[in-house]
Amino acid sequence: MNQKSELKQLAEQILHDPVMQKKLGDRVYELLRTELRQLQERSQGYGTRY
């Protein structure tokens, strides 16, 4: 089975399972929060260097 068909199968499982949908949504939210926090940390120092 190739990667594309495995991904399709996983997506179909998630579509039919509310618990998996919740877990996926929670994980995406967690990743976005982490990324936003890191962007804020990086951008805080740019204006104070000079």
N, CA, C, O and CB atoms as a CASP TS submission, in Angstrom:
PFRMAT TS
TARGET T0000
AUTHOR 0000-0000-0000
METHOD Language model
MODEL 1
PARENT N/A
ATOM      1  N   MET     1       0.859  -1.189   0.000  1.00  0.00           N
ATOM      2  CA  MET     1       0.000   0.000   0.000  1.00  0.00           C
ATOM      3  C   MET     1       0.899   1.244   0.000  1.00  0.00           C
ATOM      4  O   MET     1       1.833   1.344   0.796  1.00  0.00           O
ATOM      5  CB  MET     1      -0.973   0.003   1.245  1.00  0.00           C
ATOM      6  N   ASN     2       0.610   2.173  -0.885  1.00  0.00           N
ATOM      7  CA  ASN     2       1.445   3.367  -0.940  1.00  0.00           C
ATOM      8  C   ASN     2       0.954   4.420   0.059  1.00  0.00           C
ATOM      9  O   ASN     2      -0.120   4.296   0.646  1.00  0.00           O
ATOM     10  CB  ASN     2       1.456   3.946  -2.364  1.00  0.00           C
ATOM     11  N   GLN     3       1.761   5.438   0.226  1.00  0.00           N
ATOM     12  CA  GLN     3       1.499   6.463   1.229  1.00  0.00           C
ATOM     13  C   GLN     3       0.193   7.211   0.965  1.00  0.00           C
ATOM     14  O   GLN     3      -0.536   7.545   1.898  1.00  0.00           O
ATOM     15  CB  GLN     3       2.651   7.444   1.277  1.00  0.00           C
ATOM     16  N   LYS     4      -0.097   7.472  -0.306  1.00  0.00           N
ATOM     17  CA  LYS     4      -1.315   8.200  -0.654  1.00  0.00           C
ATOM     18  C   LYS     4      -2.561   7.408  -0.270  1.00  0.00           C
ATOM     19  O   LYS     4      -3.509   7.975   0.275  1.00  0.00           O
ATOM     20  CB  LYS     4      -1.335   8.515  -2.151  1.00  0.00           C
ATOM     21  N   SER     5      -2.571   6.112  -0.545  1.00  0.00           N
ATOM     22  CA  SER     5      -3.741   5.304  -0.209  1.00  0.00           C
ATOM     23  C   SER     5      -3.866   5.105   1.301  1.00  0.00           C
ATOM     24  O   SER     5      -4.975   5.001   1.825  1.00  0.00           O
ATOM     25  CB  SER     5      -3.667   3.948  -0.911  1.00  0.00           C
ATOM     26  N   GLU     6      -2.732   5.050   1.999  1.00  0.00           N
ATOM     27  CA  GLU     6      -2.779   4.951   3.459  1.00  0.00           C
ATOM     28  C   GLU     6      -3.372   6.211   4.067  1.00  0.00           C
ATOM     29  O   GLU     6      -4.170   6.144   5.003  1.00  0.00           O
ATOM     30  CB  GLU     6      -1.378   4.701   4.029  1.00  0.00           C
ATOM     31  N   LEU     7      -2.981   7.356   3.533  1.00  0.00           N
ATOM     32  CA  LEU     7      -3.513   8.626   4.020  1.00  0.00           C
ATOM     33  C   LEU     7      -5.008   8.729   3.750  1.00  0.00           C
ATOM     34  O   LEU     7      -5.769   9.203   4.594  1.00  0.00           O
ATOM     35  CB  LEU     7      -2.777   9.798   3.367  1.00  0.00           C
ATOM     36  N   LYS     8      -5.425   8.282   2.564  1.00  0.00           N
ATOM     37  CA  LYS     8      -6.848   8.297   2.225  1.00  0.00           C
ATOM     38  C   LYS     8      -7.640   7.409   3.184  1.00  0.00           C
ATOM     39  O   LYS     8      -8.715   7.788   3.649  1.00  0.00           O
ATOM     40  CB  LYS     8      -7.062   7.833   0.770  1.00  0.00           C
ATOM     41  N   GLN     9      -7.107   6.243   3.472  1.00  0.00           N
ATOM     42  CA  GLN     9      -7.792   5.325   4.388  1.00  0.00           C
ATOM     43  C   GLN     9      -7.899   5.939   5.789  1.00  0.00           C
ATOM     44  O   GLN     9      -8.942   5.839   6.435  1.00  0.00           O
ATOM     45  CB  GLN     9      -7.046   3.968   4.453  1.00  0.00           C
ATOM     46  N   LEU    10      -6.832   6.566   6.248  1.00  0.00           N
ATOM     47  CA  LEU    10      -6.862   7.208   7.556  1.00  0.00           C
ATOM     48  C   LEU    10      -7.881   8.345   7.585  1.00  0.00           C
ATOM     49  O   LEU    10      -8.617   8.488   8.562  1.00  0.00           O
ATOM     50  CB  LEU    10      -5.472   7.735   7.922  1.00  0.00           C
ATOM     51  N   ALA    11      -7.933   9.149   6.531  1.00  0.00           N
ATOM     52  CA  ALA    11      -8.892  10.247   6.459  1.00  0.00           C
ATOM     53  C   ALA    11     -10.327   9.718   6.505  1.00  0.00           C
ATOM     54  O   ALA    11     -11.187  10.313   7.154  1.00  0.00           O
ATOM     55  CB  ALA    11      -8.669  11.071   5.180  1.00  0.00           C
ATOM     56  N   GLU    12     -10.582   8.621   5.829  1.00  0.00           N
ATOM     57  CA  GLU    12     -11.920   8.026   5.854  1.00  0.00           C
ATOM     58  C   GLU    12     -12.277   7.521   7.249  1.00  0.00           C
ATOM     59  O   GLU    12     -13.421   7.657   7.681  1.00  0.00           O
ATOM     60  CB  GLU    12     -12.010   6.879   4.845  1.00  0.00           C
ATOM     61  N   GLN    13     -11.314   6.944   7.949  1.00  0.00           N
ATOM     62  CA  GLN    13     -11.556   6.493   9.321  1.00  0.00           C
ATOM     63  C   GLN    13     -11.910   7.665  10.220  1.00  0.00           C
ATOM     64  O   GLN    13     -12.837   7.589  11.026  1.00  0.00           O
ATOM     65  CB  GLN    13     -10.328   5.761   9.873  1.00  0.00           C
ATOM     66  N   ILE    14     -11.159   8.753  10.071  1.00  0.00           N
ATOM     67  CA  ILE    14     -11.395   9.943  10.899  1.00  0.00           C
ATOM     68  C   ILE    14     -12.768  10.536  10.615  1.00  0.00           C
ATOM     69  O   ILE    14     -13.455  10.972  11.538  1.00  0.00           O
ATOM     70  CB  ILE    14     -10.303  10.999  10.653  1.00  0.00           C
ATOM     71  N   LEU    15     -13.174  10.557   9.348  1.00  0.00           N
ATOM     72  CA  LEU    15     -14.478  11.107   8.990  1.00  0.00           C
ATOM     73  C   LEU    15     -15.632  10.366   9.663  1.00  0.00           C
ATOM     74  O   LEU    15     -16.683  10.952   9.925  1.00  0.00           O
ATOM     75  CB  LEU    15     -14.656  11.068   7.489  1.00  0.00           C
ATOM     76  N   HIS    16     -15.436   9.100   9.938  1.00  0.00           N
ATOM     77  CA  HIS    16     -16.508   8.277  10.497  1.00  0.00           C
ATOM     78  C   HIS    16     -16.375   8.035  11.994  1.00  0.00           C
ATOM     79  O   HIS    16     -17.149   7.263  12.559  1.00  0.00           O
ATOM     80  CB  HIS    16     -16.551   6.962   9.790  1.00  0.00           C
ATOM     81  N   ASP    17     -15.414   8.676  12.647  1.00  0.00           N
ATOM     82  CA  ASP    17     -15.181   8.446  14.070  1.00  0.00           C
ATOM     83  C   ASP    17     -15.078   9.781  14.808  1.00  0.00           C
ATOM     84  O   ASP    17     -14.062  10.468  14.703  1.00  0.00           O
ATOM     85  CB  ASP    17     -13.899   7.607  14.285  1.00  0.00           C
ATOM     86  N   PRO    18     -16.118  10.151  15.552  1.00  0.00           N
ATOM     87  CA  PRO    18     -16.107  11.437  16.259  1.00  0.00           C
ATOM     88  C   PRO    18     -14.963  11.568  17.272  1.00  0.00           C
ATOM     89  O   PRO    18     -14.457  12.670  17.484  1.00  0.00           O
ATOM     90  CB  PRO    18     -17.425  11.632  16.971  1.00  0.00           C
ATOM     91  N   VAL    19     -14.557  10.482  17.888  1.00  0.00           N
ATOM     92  CA  VAL    19     -13.459  10.536  18.847  1.00  0.00           C
ATOM     93  C   VAL    19     -12.152  10.874  18.133  1.00  0.00           C
ATOM     94  O   VAL    19     -11.361  11.681  18.621  1.00  0.00           O
ATOM     95  CB  VAL    19     -13.330   9.197  19.603  1.00  0.00           C
ATOM     96  N   MET    20     -11.933  10.260  16.986  1.00  0.00           N
ATOM     97  CA  MET    20     -10.735  10.569  16.208  1.00  0.00           C
ATOM     98  C   MET    20     -10.767  12.005  15.685  1.00  0.00           C
ATOM     99  O   MET    20      -9.727  12.660  15.609  1.00  0.00           O
ATOM    100  CB  MET    20     -10.594   9.588  15.040  1.00  0.00           C
ATOM    101  N   GLN    21     -11.951  12.496  15.325  1.00  0.00           N
ATOM    102  CA  GLN    21     -12.080  13.883  14.871  1.00  0.00           C
ATOM    103  C   GLN    21     -11.685  14.835  15.994  1.00  0.00           C
ATOM    104  O   GLN    21     -10.989  15.821  15.757  1.00  0.00           O
ATOM    105  CB  GLN    21     -13.527  14.177  14.397  1.00  0.00           C
ATOM    106  N   LYS    22     -12.120  14.548  17.196  1.00  0.00           N
ATOM    107  CA  LYS    22     -11.799  15.393  18.358  1.00  0.00           C
ATOM    108  C   LYS    22     -10.297  15.369  18.618  1.00  0.00           C
ATOM    109  O   LYS    22      -9.688  16.414  18.849  1.00  0.00           O
ATOM    110  CB  LYS    22     -12.573  14.919  19.622  1.00  0.00           C
ATOM    111  N   LYS    23      -9.699  14.181  18.582  1.00  0.00           N
ATOM    112  CA  LYS    23      -8.259  14.076  18.816  1.00  0.00           C
ATOM    113  C   LYS    23      -7.474  14.844  17.753  1.00  0.00           C
ATOM    114  O   LYS    23      -6.514  15.544  18.074  1.00  0.00           O
ATOM    115  CB  LYS    23      -7.827  12.603  18.831  1.00  0.00           C
ATOM    116  N   LEU    24      -7.874  14.715  16.511  1.00  0.00           N
ATOM    117  CA  LEU    24      -7.198  15.424  15.430  1.00  0.00           C
ATOM    118  C   LEU    24      -7.335  16.932  15.606  1.00  0.00           C
ATOM    119  O   LEU    24      -6.357  17.668  15.477  1.00  0.00           O
ATOM    120  CB  LEU    24      -7.762  14.995  14.072  1.00  0.00           C
ATOM    121  N   GLY    25      -8.537  17.384  15.899  1.00  0.00           N
ATOM    122  CA  GLY    25      -8.753  18.816  16.105  1.00  0.00           C
ATOM    123  C   GLY    25      -7.936  19.352  17.265  1.00  0.00           C
ATOM    124  O   GLY    25      -7.361  20.436  17.178  1.00  0.00           O
ATOM    125  N   ASP    26      -7.885  18.590  18.356  1.00  0.00           N
ATOM    126  CA  ASP    26      -7.098  19.005  19.513  1.00  0.00           C
ATOM    127  C   ASP    26      -5.611  19.093  19.172  1.00  0.00           C
ATOM    128  O   ASP    26      -4.921  20.016  19.605  1.00  0.00           O
ATOM    129  CB  ASP    26      -7.312  18.033  20.674  1.00  0.00           C
ATOM    130  N   ARG    27      -5.131  18.135  18.401  1.00  0.00           N
ATOM    131  CA  ARG    27      -3.709  18.121  18.037  1.00  0.00           C
ATOM    132  C   ARG    27      -3.369  19.289  17.111  1.00  0.00           C
ATOM    133  O   ARG    27      -2.330  19.930  17.268  1.00  0.00           O
ATOM    134  CB  ARG    27      -3.341  16.787  17.360  1.00  0.00           C
ATOM    135  N   VAL    28      -4.244  19.558  16.150  1.00  0.00           N
ATOM    136  CA  VAL    28      -4.022  20.690  15.246  1.00  0.00           C
ATOM    137  C   VAL    28      -4.008  21.995  16.039  1.00  0.00           C
ATOM    138  O   VAL    28      -3.164  22.860  15.801  1.00  0.00           O
ATOM    139  CB  VAL    28      -5.115  20.736  14.144  1.00  0.00           C
ATOM    140  N   TYR    29      -4.939  22.137  16.977  1.00  0.00           N
ATOM    141  CA  TYR    29      -5.001  23.339  17.814  1.00  0.00           C
ATOM    142  C   TYR    29      -3.712  23.489  18.630  1.00  0.00           C
ATOM    143  O   TYR    29      -3.153  24.582  18.728  1.00  0.00           O
ATOM    144  CB  TYR    29      -6.232  23.283  18.756  1.00  0.00           C
ATOM    145  N   GLU    30      -3.255  22.396  19.205  1.00  0.00           N
ATOM    146  CA  GLU    30      -2.021  22.422  20.000  1.00  0.00           C
ATOM    147  C   GLU    30      -0.824  22.838  19.145  1.00  0.00           C
ATOM    148  O   GLU    30      -0.002  23.646  19.577  1.00  0.00           O
ATOM    149  CB  GLU    30      -1.761  21.042  20.632  1.00  0.00           C
ATOM    150  N   LEU    31      -0.728  22.294  17.948  1.00  0.00           N
ATOM    151  CA  LEU    31       0.381  22.650  17.054  1.00  0.00           C
ATOM    152  C   LEU    31       0.318  24.119  16.638  1.00  0.00           C
ATOM    153  O   LEU    31       1.351  24.785  16.572  1.00  0.00           O
ATOM    154  CB  LEU    31       0.367  21.757  15.810  1.00  0.00           C
ATOM    155  N   LEU    32      -0.869  24.625  16.358  1.00  0.00           N
ATOM    156  CA  LEU    32      -1.012  26.039  15.979  1.00  0.00           C
ATOM    157  C   LEU    32      -0.638  26.962  17.128  1.00  0.00           C
ATOM    158  O   LEU    32       0.027  27.977  16.920  1.00  0.00           O
ATOM    159  CB  LEU    32      -2.448  26.330  15.528  1.00  0.00           C
ATOM    160  N   ARG    33      -1.063  26.616  18.345  1.00  0.00           N
ATOM    161  CA  ARG    33      -0.708  27.435  19.512  1.00  0.00           C
ATOM    162  C   ARG    33       0.799  27.470  19.712  1.00  0.00           C
ATOM    163  O   ARG    33       1.369  28.525  19.989  1.00  0.00           O
ATOM    164  CB  ARG    33      -1.393  26.897  20.779  1.00  0.00           C
ATOM    165  N   THR    34       1.444  26.314  19.571  1.00  0.00           N
ATOM    166  CA  THR    34       2.894  26.245  19.723  1.00  0.00           C
ATOM    167  C   THR    34       3.591  27.098  18.671  1.00  0.00           C
ATOM    168  O   THR    34       4.534  27.829  18.975  1.00  0.00           O
ATOM    169  CB  THR    34       3.374  24.794  19.629  1.00  0.00           C
ATOM    170  N   GLU    35       3.123  27.000  17.440  1.00  0.00           N
ATOM    171  CA  GLU    35       3.736  27.778  16.366  1.00  0.00           C
ATOM    172  C   GLU    35       3.552  29.279  16.591  1.00  0.00           C
ATOM    173  O   GLU    35       4.488  30.053  16.394  1.00  0.00           O
ATOM    174  CB  GLU    35       3.142  27.374  15.015  1.00  0.00           C
ATOM    175  N   LEU    36       2.365  29.689  16.999  1.00  0.00           N
ATOM    176  CA  LEU    36       2.131  31.106  17.260  1.00  0.00           C
ATOM    177  C   LEU    36       3.000  31.615  18.406  1.00  0.00           C
ATOM    178  O   LEU    36       3.533  32.723  18.336  1.00  0.00           O
ATOM    179  CB  LEU    36       0.658  31.347  17.576  1.00  0.00           C
ATOM    180  N   ARG    37       3.145  30.816  19.457  1.00  0.00           N
ATOM    181  CA  ARG    37       3.984  31.219  20.581  1.00  0.00           C
ATOM    182  C   ARG    37       5.438  31.381  20.137  1.00  0.00           C
ATOM    183  O   ARG    37       6.110  32.334  20.534  1.00  0.00           O
ATOM    184  CB  ARG    37       3.885  30.190  21.721  1.00  0.00           C
ATOM    185  N   GLN    38       5.918  30.454  19.318  1.00  0.00           N
ATOM    186  CA  GLN    38       7.292  30.545  18.831  1.00  0.00           C
ATOM    187  C   GLN    38       7.486  31.760  17.939  1.00  0.00           C
ATOM    188  O   GLN    38       8.521  32.422  18.019  1.00  0.00           O
ATOM    189  CB  GLN    38       7.671  29.280  18.074  1.00  0.00           C
ATOM    190  N   LEU    39       6.515  32.066  17.094  1.00  0.00           N
ATOM    191  CA  LEU    39       6.600  33.259  16.244  1.00  0.00           C
ATOM    192  C   LEU    39       6.637  34.530  17.079  1.00  0.00           C
ATOM    193  O   LEU    39       7.387  35.457  16.774  1.00  0.00           O
ATOM    194  CB  LEU    39       5.418  33.309  15.271  1.00  0.00           C
ATOM    195  N   GLN    40       5.831  34.574  18.128  1.00  0.00           N
ATOM    196  CA  GLN    40       5.824  35.745  19.008  1.00  0.00           C
ATOM    197  C   GLN    40       7.164  35.895  19.714  1.00  0.00           C
ATOM    198  O   GLN    40       7.684  37.004  19.834  1.00  0.00           O
ATOM    199  CB  GLN    40       4.691  35.639  20.040  1.00  0.00           C
ATOM    200  N   GLU    41       7.726  34.781  20.184  1.00  0.00           N
ATOM    201  CA  GLU    41       9.016  34.844  20.867  1.00  0.00           C
ATOM    202  C   GLU    41      10.109  35.338  19.928  1.00  0.00           C
ATOM    203  O   GLU    41      10.959  36.134  20.326  1.00  0.00           O
ATOM    204  CB  GLU    41       9.389  33.471  21.431  1.00  0.00           C
ATOM    205  N   ARG    42      10.090  34.874  18.696  1.00  0.00           N
ATOM    206  CA  ARG    42      11.108  35.295  17.729  1.00  0.00           C
ATOM    207  C   ARG    42      10.954  36.764  17.347  1.00  0.00           C
ATOM    208  O   ARG    42      11.946  37.466  17.151  1.00  0.00           O
ATOM    209  CB  ARG    42      11.037  34.425  16.478  1.00  0.00           C
ATOM    210  N   SER    43       9.720  37.222  17.241  1.00  0.00           N
ATOM    211  CA  SER    43       9.505  38.594  16.765  1.00  0.00           C
ATOM    212  C   SER    43       9.696  39.626  17.867  1.00  0.00           C
ATOM    213  O   SER    43       9.839  40.809  17.556  1.00  0.00           O
ATOM    214  CB  SER    43       8.112  38.731  16.181  1.00  0.00           C
ATOM    215  N   GLN    44       9.705  39.247  19.112  1.00  0.00           N
ATOM    216  CA  GLN    44       9.848  40.217  20.198  1.00  0.00           C
ATOM    217  C   GLN    44      11.224  40.879  20.205  1.00  0.00           C
ATOM    218  O   GLN    44      11.347  42.040  20.596  1.00  0.00           O
ATOM    219  CB  GLN    44       9.600  39.539  21.535  1.00  0.00           C
ATOM    220  N   GLY    45      12.230  40.175  19.789  1.00  0.00           N
ATOM    221  CA  GLY    45      13.574  40.731  19.830  1.00  0.00           C
ATOM    222  C   GLY    45      13.970  41.568  18.646  1.00  0.00           C
ATOM    223  O   GLY    45      14.986  42.260  18.705  1.00  0.00           O
ATOM    224  N   TYR    46      13.207  41.534  17.565  1.00  0.00           N
ATOM    225  CA  TYR    46      13.629  42.224  16.345  1.00  0.00           C
ATOM    226  C   TYR    46      13.684  43.733  16.491  1.00  0.00           C
ATOM    227  O   TYR    46      14.586  44.355  15.930  1.00  0.00           O
ATOM    228  CB  TYR    46      12.707  41.875  15.224  1.00  0.00           C
ATOM    229  N   GLY    47      12.782  44.342  17.203  1.00  0.00           N
ATOM    230  CA  GLY    47      12.760  45.791  17.294  1.00  0.00           C
ATOM    231  C   GLY    47      13.700  46.351  18.331  1.00  0.00           C
ATOM    232  O   GLY    47      13.901  47.565  18.368  1.00  0.00           O
ATOM    233  N   THR    48      14.278  45.537  19.167  1.00  0.00           N
ATOM    234  CA  THR    48      15.080  46.058  20.285  1.00  0.00           C
ATOM    235  C   THR    48      16.580  45.895  20.085  1.00  0.00           C
ATOM    236  O   THR    48      17.346  46.156  21.012  1.00  0.00           O
ATOM    237  CB  THR    48      14.679  45.373  21.560  1.00  0.00           C
ATOM    238  N   ARG    49      17.015  45.479  18.927  1.00  0.00           N
ATOM    239  CA  ARG    49      18.444  45.231  18.722  1.00  0.00           C
ATOM    240  C   ARG    49      19.251  46.515  18.597  1.00  0.00           C
ATOM    241  O   ARG    49      20.415  46.526  18.999  1.00  0.00           O
ATOM    242  CB  ARG    49      18.646  44.389  17.486  1.00  0.00           C
ATOM    243  N   TYR    50      18.698  47.592  18.064  1.00  0.00           N
ATOM    244  CA  TYR    50      19.491  48.785  17.775  1.00  0.00           C
ATOM    245  C   TYR    50      18.989  49.963  18.537  1.00  0.00           C
ATOM    246  O   TYR    50      19.541  51.057  18.415  1.00  0.00           O
ATOM    247  CB  TYR    50      19.485  49.092  16.306  1.00  0.00           C
TER
END
